[in-house]
PDB file of C-alpha atoms in Angstrom:
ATOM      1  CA  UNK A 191      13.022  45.575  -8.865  1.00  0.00           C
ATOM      2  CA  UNK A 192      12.158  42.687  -7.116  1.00  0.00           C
ATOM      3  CA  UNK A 193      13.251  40.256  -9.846  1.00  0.00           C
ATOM      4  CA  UNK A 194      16.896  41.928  -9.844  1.00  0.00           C
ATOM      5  CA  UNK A 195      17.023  41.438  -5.836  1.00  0.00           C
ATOM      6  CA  UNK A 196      16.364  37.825  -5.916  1.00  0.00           C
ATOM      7  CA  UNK A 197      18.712  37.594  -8.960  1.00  0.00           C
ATOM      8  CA  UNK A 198      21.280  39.678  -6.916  1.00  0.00           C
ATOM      9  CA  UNK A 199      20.919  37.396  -3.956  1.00  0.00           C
ATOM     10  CA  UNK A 200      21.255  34.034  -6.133  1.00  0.00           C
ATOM     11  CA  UNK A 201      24.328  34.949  -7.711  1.00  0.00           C
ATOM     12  CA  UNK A 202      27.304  34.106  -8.538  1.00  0.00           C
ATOM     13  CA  UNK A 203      25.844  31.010 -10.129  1.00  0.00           C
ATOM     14  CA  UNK A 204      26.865  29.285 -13.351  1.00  0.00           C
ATOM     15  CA  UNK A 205      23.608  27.027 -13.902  1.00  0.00           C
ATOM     16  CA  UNK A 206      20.290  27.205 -12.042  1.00  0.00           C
ATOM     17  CA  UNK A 207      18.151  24.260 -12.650  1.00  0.00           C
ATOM     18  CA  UNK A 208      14.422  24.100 -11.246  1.00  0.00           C
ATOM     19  CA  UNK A 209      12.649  20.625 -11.318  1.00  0.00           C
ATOM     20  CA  UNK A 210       9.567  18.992 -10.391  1.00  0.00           C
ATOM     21  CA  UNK A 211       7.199  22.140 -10.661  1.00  0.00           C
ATOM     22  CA  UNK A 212       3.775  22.404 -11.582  1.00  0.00           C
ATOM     23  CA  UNK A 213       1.754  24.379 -13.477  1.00  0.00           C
ATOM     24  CA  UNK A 214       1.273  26.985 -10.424  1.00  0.00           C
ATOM     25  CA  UNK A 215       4.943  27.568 -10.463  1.00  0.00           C
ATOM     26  CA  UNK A 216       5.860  27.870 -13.834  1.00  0.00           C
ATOM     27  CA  UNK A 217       5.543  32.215 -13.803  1.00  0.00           C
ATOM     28  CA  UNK A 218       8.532  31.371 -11.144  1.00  0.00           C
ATOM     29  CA  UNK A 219      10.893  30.014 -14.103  1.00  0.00           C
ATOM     30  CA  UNK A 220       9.874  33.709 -16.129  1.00  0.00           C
ATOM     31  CA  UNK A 221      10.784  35.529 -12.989  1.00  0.00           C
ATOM     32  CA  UNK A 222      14.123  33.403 -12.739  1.00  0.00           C
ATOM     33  CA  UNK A 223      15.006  33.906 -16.351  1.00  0.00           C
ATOM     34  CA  UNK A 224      15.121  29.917 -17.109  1.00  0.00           C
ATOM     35  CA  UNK A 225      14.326  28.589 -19.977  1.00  0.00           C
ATOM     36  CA  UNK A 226      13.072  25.615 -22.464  1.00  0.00           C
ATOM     37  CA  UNK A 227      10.807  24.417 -20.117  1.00  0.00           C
ATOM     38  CA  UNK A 228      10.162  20.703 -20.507  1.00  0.00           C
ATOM     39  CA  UNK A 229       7.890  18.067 -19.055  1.00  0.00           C
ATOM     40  CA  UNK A 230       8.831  15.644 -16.762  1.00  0.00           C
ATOM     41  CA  UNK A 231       8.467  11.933 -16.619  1.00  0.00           C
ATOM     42  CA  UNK A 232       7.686  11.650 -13.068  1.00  0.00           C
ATOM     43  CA  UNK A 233       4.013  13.677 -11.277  1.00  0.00           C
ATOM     44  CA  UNK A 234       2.463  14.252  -8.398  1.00  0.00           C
ATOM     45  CA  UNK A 235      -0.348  13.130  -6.850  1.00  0.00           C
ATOM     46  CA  UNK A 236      -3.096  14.408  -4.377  1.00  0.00           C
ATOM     47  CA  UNK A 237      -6.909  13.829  -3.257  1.00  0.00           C
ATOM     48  CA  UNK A 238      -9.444  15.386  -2.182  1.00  0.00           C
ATOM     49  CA  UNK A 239     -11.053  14.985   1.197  1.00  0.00           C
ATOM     50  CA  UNK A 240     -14.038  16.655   0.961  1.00  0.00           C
ATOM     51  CA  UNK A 241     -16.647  14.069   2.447  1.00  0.00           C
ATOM     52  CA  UNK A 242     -16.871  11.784   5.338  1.00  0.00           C
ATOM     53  CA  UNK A 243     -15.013   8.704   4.866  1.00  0.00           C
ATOM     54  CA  UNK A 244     -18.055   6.204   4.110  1.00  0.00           C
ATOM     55  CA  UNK A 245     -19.197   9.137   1.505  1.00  0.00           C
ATOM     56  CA  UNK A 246     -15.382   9.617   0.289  1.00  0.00           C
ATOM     57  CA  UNK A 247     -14.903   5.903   0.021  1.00  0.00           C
ATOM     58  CA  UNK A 248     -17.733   5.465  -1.846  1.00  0.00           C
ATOM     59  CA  UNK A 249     -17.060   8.601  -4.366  1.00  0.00           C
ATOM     60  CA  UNK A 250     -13.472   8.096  -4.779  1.00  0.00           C
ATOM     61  CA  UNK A 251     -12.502   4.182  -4.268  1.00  0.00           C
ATOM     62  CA  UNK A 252     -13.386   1.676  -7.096  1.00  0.00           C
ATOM     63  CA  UNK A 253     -15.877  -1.058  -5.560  1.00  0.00           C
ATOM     64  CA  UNK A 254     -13.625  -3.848  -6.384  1.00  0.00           C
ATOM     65  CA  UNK A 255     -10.748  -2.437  -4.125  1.00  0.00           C
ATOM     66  CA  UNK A 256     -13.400  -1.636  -1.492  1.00  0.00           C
ATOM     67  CA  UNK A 257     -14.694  -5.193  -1.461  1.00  0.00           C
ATOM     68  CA  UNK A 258     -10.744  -6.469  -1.854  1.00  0.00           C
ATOM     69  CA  UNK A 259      -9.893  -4.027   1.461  1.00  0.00           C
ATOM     70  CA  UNK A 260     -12.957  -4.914   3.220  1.00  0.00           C
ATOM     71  CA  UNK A 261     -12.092  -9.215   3.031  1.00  0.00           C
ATOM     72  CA  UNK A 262      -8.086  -8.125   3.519  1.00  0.00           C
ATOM     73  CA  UNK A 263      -9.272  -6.774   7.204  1.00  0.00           C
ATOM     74  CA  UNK A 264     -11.586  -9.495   7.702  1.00  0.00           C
ATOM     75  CA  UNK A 265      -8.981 -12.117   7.114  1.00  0.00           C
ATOM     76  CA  UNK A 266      -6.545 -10.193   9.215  1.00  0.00           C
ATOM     77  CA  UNK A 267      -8.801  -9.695  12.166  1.00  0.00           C
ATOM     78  CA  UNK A 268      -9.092 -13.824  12.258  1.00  0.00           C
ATOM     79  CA  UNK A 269      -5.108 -14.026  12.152  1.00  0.00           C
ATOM     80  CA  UNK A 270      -4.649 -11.531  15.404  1.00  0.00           C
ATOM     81  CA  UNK A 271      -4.945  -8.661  17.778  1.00  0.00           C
ATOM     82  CA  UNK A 272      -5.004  -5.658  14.731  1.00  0.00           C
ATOM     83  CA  UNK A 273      -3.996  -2.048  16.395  1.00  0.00           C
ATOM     84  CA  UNK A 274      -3.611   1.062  13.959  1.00  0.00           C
ATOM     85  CA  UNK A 275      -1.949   4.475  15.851  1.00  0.00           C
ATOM     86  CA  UNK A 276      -0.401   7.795  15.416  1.00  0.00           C
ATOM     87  CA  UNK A 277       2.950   7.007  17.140  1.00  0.00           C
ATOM     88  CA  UNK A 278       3.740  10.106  19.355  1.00  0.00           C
ATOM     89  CA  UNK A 279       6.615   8.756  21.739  1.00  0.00           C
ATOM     90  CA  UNK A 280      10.010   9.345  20.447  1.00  0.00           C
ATOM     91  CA  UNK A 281      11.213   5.951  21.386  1.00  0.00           C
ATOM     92  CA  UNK A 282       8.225   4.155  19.457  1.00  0.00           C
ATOM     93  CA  UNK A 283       8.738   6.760  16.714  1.00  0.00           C
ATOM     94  CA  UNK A 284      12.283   5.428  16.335  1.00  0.00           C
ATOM     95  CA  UNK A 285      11.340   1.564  16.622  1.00  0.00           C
ATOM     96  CA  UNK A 286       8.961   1.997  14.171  1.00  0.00           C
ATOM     97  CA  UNK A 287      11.357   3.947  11.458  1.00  0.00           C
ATOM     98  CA  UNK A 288      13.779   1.151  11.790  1.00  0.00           C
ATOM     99  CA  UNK A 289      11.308  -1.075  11.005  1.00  0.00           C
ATOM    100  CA  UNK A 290       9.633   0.641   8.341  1.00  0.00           C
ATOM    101  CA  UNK A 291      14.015   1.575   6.487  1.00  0.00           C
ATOM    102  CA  UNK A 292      13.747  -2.542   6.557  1.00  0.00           C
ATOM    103  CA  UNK A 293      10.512  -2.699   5.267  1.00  0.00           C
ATOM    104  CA  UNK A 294      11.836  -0.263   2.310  1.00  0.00           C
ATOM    105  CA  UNK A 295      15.207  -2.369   1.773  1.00  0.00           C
ATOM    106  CA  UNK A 296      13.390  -5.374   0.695  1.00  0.00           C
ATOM    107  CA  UNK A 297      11.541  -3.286  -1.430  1.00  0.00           C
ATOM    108  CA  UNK A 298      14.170  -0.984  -3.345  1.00  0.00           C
ATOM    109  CA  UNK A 299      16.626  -3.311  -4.865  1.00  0.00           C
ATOM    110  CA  UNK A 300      18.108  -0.117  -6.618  1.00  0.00           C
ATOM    111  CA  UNK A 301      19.692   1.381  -4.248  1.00  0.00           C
ATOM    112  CA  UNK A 302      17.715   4.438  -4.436  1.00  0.00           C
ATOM    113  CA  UNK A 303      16.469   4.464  -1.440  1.00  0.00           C
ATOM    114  CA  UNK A 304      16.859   7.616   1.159  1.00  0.00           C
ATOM    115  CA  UNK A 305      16.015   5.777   4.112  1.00  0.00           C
ATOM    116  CA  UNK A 306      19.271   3.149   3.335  1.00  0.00           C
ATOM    117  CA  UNK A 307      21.516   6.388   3.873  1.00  0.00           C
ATOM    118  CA  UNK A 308      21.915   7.280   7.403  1.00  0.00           C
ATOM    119  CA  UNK A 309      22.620  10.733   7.402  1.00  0.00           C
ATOM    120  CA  UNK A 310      18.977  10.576   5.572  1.00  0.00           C
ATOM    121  CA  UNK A 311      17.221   8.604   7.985  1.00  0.00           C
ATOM    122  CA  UNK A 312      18.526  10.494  11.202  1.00  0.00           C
ATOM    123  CA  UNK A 313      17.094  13.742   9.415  1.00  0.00           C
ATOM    124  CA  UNK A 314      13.421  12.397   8.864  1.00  0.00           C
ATOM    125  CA  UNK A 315      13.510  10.519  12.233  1.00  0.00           C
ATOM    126  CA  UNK A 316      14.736  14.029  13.641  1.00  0.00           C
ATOM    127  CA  UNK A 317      11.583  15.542  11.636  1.00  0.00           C
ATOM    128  CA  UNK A 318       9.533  13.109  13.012  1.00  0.00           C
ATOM    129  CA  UNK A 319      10.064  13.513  16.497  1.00  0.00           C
ATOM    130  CA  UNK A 320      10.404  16.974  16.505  1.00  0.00           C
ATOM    131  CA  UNK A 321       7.124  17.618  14.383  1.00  0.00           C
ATOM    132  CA  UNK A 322       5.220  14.819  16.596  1.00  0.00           C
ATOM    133  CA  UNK A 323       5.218  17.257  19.246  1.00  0.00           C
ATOM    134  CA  UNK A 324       4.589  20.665  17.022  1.00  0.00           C
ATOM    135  CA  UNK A 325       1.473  18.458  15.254  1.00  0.00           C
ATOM    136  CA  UNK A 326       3.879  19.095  12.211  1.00  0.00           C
ATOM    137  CA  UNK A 327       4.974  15.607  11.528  1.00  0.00           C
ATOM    138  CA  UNK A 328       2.788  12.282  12.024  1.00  0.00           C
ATOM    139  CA  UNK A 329       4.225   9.029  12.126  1.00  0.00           C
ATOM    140  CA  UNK A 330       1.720   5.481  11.705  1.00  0.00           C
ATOM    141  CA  UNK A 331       1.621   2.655  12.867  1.00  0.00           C
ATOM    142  CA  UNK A 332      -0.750  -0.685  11.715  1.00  0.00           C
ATOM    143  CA  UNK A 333       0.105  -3.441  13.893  1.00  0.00           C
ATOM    144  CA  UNK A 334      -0.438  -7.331  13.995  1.00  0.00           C
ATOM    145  CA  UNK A 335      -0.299  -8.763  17.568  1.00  0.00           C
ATOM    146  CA  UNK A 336       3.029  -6.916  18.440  1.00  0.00           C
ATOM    147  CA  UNK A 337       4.124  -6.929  15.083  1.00  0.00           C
ATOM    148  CA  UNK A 338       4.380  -3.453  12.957  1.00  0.00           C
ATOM    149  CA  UNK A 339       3.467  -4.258   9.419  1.00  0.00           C
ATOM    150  CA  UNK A 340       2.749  -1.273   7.748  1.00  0.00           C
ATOM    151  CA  UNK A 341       3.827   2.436   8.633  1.00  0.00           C
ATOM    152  CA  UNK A 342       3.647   5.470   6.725  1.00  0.00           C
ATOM    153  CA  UNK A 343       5.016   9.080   8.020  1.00  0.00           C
ATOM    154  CA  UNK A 344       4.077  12.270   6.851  1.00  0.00           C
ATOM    155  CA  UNK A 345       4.120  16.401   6.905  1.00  0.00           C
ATOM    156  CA  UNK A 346       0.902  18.108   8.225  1.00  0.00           C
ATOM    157  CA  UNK A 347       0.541  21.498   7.265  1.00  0.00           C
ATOM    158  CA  UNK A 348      -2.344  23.798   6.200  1.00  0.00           C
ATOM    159  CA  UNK A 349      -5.155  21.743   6.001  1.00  0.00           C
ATOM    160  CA  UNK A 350      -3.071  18.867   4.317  1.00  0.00           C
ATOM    161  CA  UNK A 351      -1.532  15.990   4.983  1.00  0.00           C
ATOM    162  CA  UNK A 352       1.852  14.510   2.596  1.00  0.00           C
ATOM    163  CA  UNK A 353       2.786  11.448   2.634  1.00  0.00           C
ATOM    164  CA  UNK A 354       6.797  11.450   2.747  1.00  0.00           C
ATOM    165  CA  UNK A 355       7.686   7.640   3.600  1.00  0.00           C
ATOM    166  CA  UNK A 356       5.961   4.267   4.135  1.00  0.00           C
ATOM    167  CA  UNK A 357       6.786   0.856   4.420  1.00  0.00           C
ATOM    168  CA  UNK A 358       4.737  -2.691   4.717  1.00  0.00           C
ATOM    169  CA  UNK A 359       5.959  -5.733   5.539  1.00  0.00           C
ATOM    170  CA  UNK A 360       5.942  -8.131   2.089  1.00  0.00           C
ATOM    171  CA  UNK A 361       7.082 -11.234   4.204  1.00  0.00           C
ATOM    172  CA  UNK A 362       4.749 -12.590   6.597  1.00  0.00           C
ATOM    173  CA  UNK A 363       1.726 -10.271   6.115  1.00  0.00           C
ATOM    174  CA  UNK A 364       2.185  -9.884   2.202  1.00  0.00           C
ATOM    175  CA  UNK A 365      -1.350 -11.708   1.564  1.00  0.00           C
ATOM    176  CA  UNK A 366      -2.901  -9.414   3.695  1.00  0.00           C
ATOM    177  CA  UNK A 367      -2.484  -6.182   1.595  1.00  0.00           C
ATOM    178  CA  UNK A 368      -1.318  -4.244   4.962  1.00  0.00           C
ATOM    179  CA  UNK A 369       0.331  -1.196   2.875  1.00  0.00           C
ATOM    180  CA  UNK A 370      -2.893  -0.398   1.374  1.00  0.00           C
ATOM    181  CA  UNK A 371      -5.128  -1.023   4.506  1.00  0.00           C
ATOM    182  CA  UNK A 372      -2.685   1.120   6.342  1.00  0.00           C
ATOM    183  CA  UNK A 373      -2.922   3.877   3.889  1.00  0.00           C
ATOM    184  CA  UNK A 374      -6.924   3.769   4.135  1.00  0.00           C
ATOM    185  CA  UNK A 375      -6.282   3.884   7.513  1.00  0.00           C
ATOM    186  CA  UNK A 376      -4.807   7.008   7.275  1.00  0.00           C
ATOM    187  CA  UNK A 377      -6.841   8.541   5.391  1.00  0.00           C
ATOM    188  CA  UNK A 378      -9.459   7.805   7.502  1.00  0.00           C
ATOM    189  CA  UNK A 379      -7.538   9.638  10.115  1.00  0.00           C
ATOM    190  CA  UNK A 380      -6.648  13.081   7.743  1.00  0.00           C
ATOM    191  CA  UNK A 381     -10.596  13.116   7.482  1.00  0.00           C
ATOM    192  CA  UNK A 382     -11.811  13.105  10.731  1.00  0.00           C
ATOM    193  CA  UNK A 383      -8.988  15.837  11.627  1.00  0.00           C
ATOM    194  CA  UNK A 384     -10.558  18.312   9.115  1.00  0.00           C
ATOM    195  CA  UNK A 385      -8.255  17.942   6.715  1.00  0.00           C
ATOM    196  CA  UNK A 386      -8.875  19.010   3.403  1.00  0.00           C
ATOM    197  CA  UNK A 387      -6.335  17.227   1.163  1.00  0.00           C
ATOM    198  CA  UNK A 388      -4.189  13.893   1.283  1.00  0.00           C
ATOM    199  CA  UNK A 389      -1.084  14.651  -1.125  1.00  0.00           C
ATOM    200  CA  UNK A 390       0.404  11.143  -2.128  1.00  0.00           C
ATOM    201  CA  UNK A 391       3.766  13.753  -3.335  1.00  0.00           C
ATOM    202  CA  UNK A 392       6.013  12.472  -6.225  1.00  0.00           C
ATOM    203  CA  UNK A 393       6.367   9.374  -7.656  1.00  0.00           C
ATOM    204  CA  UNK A 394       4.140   7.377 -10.418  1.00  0.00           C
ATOM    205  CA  UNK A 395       3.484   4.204  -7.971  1.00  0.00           C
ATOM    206  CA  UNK A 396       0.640   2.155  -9.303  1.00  0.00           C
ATOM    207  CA  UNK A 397      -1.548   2.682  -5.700  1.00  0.00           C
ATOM    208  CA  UNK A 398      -1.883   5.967  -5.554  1.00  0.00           C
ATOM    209  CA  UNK A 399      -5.106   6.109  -8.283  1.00  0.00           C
ATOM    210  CA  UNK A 400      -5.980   3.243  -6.326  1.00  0.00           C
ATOM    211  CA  UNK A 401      -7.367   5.973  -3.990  1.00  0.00           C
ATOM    212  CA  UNK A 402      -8.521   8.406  -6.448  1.00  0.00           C
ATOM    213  CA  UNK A 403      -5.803  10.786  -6.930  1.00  0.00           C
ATOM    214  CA  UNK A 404      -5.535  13.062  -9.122  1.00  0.00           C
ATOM    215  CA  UNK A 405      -2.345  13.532 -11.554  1.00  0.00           C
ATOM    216  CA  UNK A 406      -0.254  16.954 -11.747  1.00  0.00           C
ATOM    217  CA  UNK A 407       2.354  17.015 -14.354  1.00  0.00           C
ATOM    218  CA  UNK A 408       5.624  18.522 -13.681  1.00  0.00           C
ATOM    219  CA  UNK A 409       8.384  20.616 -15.668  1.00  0.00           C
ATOM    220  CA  UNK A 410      11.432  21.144 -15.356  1.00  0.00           C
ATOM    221  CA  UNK A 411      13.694  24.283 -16.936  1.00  0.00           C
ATOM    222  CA  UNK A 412      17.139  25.865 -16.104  1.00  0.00           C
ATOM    223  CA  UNK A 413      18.771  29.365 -16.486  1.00  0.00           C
ATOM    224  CA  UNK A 414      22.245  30.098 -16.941  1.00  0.00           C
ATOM    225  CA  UNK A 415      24.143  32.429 -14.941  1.00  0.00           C
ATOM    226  CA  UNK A 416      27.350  32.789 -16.990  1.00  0.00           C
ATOM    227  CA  UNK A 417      28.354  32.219 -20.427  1.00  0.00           C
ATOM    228  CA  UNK A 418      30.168  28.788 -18.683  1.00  0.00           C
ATOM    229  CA  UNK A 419      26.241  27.928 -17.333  1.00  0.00           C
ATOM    230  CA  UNK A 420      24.929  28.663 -20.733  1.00  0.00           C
ATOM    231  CA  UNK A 421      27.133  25.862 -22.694  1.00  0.00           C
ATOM    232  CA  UNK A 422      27.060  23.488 -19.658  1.00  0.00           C
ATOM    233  CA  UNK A 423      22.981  23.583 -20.751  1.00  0.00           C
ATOM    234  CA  UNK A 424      23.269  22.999 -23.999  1.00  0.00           C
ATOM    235  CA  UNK A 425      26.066  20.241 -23.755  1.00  0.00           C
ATOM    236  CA  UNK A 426      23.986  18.407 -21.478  1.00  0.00           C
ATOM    237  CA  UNK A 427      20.800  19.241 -23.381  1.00  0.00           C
ATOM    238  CA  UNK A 428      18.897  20.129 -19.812  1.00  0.00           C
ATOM    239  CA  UNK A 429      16.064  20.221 -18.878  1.00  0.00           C
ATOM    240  CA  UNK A 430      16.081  16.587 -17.663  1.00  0.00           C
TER     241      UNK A 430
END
């Protein structure tokens, strides 16, 4: 009954695909009907905060990076004034978004990038702001003197924290490693609010086992709605 509701409330439809799932919502793709479920080139990854930071630093950090991390902050406590913050103003929120899209621009050379679109960055700085104040939404800040060069913003919700967007300067402060200092920095921060889990999201980049994350695959399947849907799919030989 409840399966012909949902199906009722989807359609019409001609092709429904679902992407980026794990293994907890595959029963969802039964429920839907889809079909041919294949894996995905891109996962997800999350860790687990279930010590202090000294004791989670120690258990999930290699000690190479921790010795690497510990000289980056040394050298860059000689070069200046170093501030790290949760940004909560909405003016500062905004300063430090428009930083961080040009922070991203000299990193994506593909285009790809969300924050480049407008429309896009107006609707996570909106999230920002408007989550700052619900302790939905965190937006941080590692600073130099008065110079941002790292940020990262994020979702809070339910005992976790997901990382949705960050940014480090690769000019100036490159030598300094200030992306993944920042990102220590926040985890630091997730623990000692009680969190329970720091989800790093989607996306294969090279840091993220840095910290000890652990890998979920992902799947993707459609279902067809019409006979039209149906040899749309197999033309285009989905799942992607």
């Amino acid at each position: 009954a409840w399966r012909a509701r949902v199906m009722a409330a989807l359609r019409p439809f001609d092709l429904l695909r679902l992407t980026k799932l794990s293994r907890d919502f595959l029963p969802l793709t039964e429920f839907l009907g889809a079909r041919s479920i294949s894996h995905q080139e891109v996962s997800s990854y999350s860790v687990a905060l279930d010590l202090d930071f000294p004791k989670w630093r120690l258990a999930r950090m290699d000690g190479s990076l921790r010795k690497q991390l510990d000289k980056k902050r040394r050298q860059l406590a000689r070069a200046g004034s170093v501030r790290f913050e949760v940004v909560e103003e909405h003016a500062g929120i905004a300063d430090v978004f428009a930083e961080m899209r040009d922070f991203r621009w000299e990193r994506f050379h593909d285009g790809k990038d969300a924050m480049q679109n407008p429309a896009a960055f107006d609707f996570y700085l909106g999230v920002a702001k408007d989550g700052a104040g619900a302790a939905q939404a965190r937006t941080y800040a590692l600073w130099l003197d008065d110079d941002l060069i790292a940020a990262a913003f994020g979702l809070a919700h339910a005992g976790t924290f997901l990382v949705v967007l960050s940014g480090f300067d690769q000019r100036d402060s490159k030598r300094f490693s200030p992306g993944l200092l920042c990102m220590e920095d926040v985890i630091r921060d997730c623990i000692e609010r009680g969190e329970r889990h720091f989800d790093l999201t989607i996306g294969d980049e090279g840091y993220k086992k840095l910290f000890g994350a652990d890998t979920t695959p992902l799947s993707s399947s459609w279902a067809s709605g019409s006979a039209i849907g149906a040899a749309a799919g197999r033309a285009a030989a989905l799942p992607l």
